Tab-separated table of C-alpha atoms in Angstrom:
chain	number	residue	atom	x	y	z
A	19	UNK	CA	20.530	-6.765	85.649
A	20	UNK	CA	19.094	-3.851	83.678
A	21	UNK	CA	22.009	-2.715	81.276
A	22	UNK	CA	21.513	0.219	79.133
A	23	UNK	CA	23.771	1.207	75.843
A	24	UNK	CA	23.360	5.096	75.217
A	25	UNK	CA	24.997	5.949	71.708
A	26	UNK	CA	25.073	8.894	69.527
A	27	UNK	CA	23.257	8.540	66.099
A	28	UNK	CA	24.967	11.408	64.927
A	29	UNK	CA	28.263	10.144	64.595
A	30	UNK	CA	26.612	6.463	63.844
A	31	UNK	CA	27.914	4.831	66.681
A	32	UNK	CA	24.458	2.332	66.205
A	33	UNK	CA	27.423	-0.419	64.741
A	34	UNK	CA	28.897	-0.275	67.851
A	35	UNK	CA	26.204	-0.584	70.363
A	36	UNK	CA	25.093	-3.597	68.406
A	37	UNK	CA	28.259	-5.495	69.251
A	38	UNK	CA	28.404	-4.736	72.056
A	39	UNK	CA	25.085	-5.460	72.646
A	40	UNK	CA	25.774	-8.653	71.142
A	41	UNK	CA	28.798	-9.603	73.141
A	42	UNK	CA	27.026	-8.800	76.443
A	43	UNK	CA	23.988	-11.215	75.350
A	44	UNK	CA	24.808	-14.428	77.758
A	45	UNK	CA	25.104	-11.632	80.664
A	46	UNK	CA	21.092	-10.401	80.036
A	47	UNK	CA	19.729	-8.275	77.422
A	48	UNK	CA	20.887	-4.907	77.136
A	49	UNK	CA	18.554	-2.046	75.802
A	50	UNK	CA	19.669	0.430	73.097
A	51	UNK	CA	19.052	4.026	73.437
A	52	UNK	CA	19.584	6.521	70.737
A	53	UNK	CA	21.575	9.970	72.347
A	54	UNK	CA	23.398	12.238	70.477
A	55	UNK	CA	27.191	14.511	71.531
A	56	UNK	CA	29.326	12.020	70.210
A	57	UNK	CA	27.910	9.241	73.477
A	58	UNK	CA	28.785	5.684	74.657
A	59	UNK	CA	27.706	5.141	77.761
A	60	UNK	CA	26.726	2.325	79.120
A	61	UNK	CA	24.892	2.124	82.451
A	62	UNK	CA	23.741	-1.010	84.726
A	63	UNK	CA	20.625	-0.734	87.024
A	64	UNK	CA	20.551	2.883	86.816
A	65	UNK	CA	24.480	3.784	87.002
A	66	UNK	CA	26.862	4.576	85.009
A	67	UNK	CA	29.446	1.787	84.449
A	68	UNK	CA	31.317	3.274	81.086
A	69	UNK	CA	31.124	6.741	79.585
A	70	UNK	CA	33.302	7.778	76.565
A	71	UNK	CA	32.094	11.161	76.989
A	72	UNK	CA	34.155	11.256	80.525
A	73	UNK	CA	37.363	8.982	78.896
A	74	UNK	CA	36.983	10.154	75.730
A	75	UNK	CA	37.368	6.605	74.299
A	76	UNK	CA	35.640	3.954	73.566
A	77	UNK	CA	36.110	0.942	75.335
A	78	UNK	CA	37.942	-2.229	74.128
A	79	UNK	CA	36.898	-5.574	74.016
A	80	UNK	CA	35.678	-7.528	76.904
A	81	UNK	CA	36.460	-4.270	78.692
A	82	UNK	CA	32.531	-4.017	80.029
A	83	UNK	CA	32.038	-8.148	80.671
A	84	UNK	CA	34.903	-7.326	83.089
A	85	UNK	CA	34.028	-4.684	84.678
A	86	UNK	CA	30.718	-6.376	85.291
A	87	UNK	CA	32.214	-9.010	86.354
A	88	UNK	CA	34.359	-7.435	89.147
């Protein structure tokens, strides 16, 4: 599983990406990727699983584990 953690570095979402990075550790490694326009997106094998720039939030704990999950 190829997981992918686009965040902006303009509004220094790099804290965020980390945890989460961090909490999806036992599921595989997931790669950071510095974007910018306020982004969060997180996409598995090449599609996109969570984008706050489409919900306009971010998402909340153990939201992405289960969404991976299901």
């Amino acid at each position: 599983m190829n997981i992918s953690i686009e965040y902006c570095i303009e509004w220094n979402y790099e804290p965020r990406a980390l945890s989460l990075r961090d909490e999806l550790f036992l599921l595989g490694t997931a790669a950071l990727k510095p974007g910018a326009r306020g982004a969060f997106e997180i996409i598995v094998d090449g599609v996109l699983l969570f984008s706050k720039l489409e919900l306009d939030r971010f998402p909340n704990d153990g939201e992405i584990i289960q969404l991976l999950k299901g």
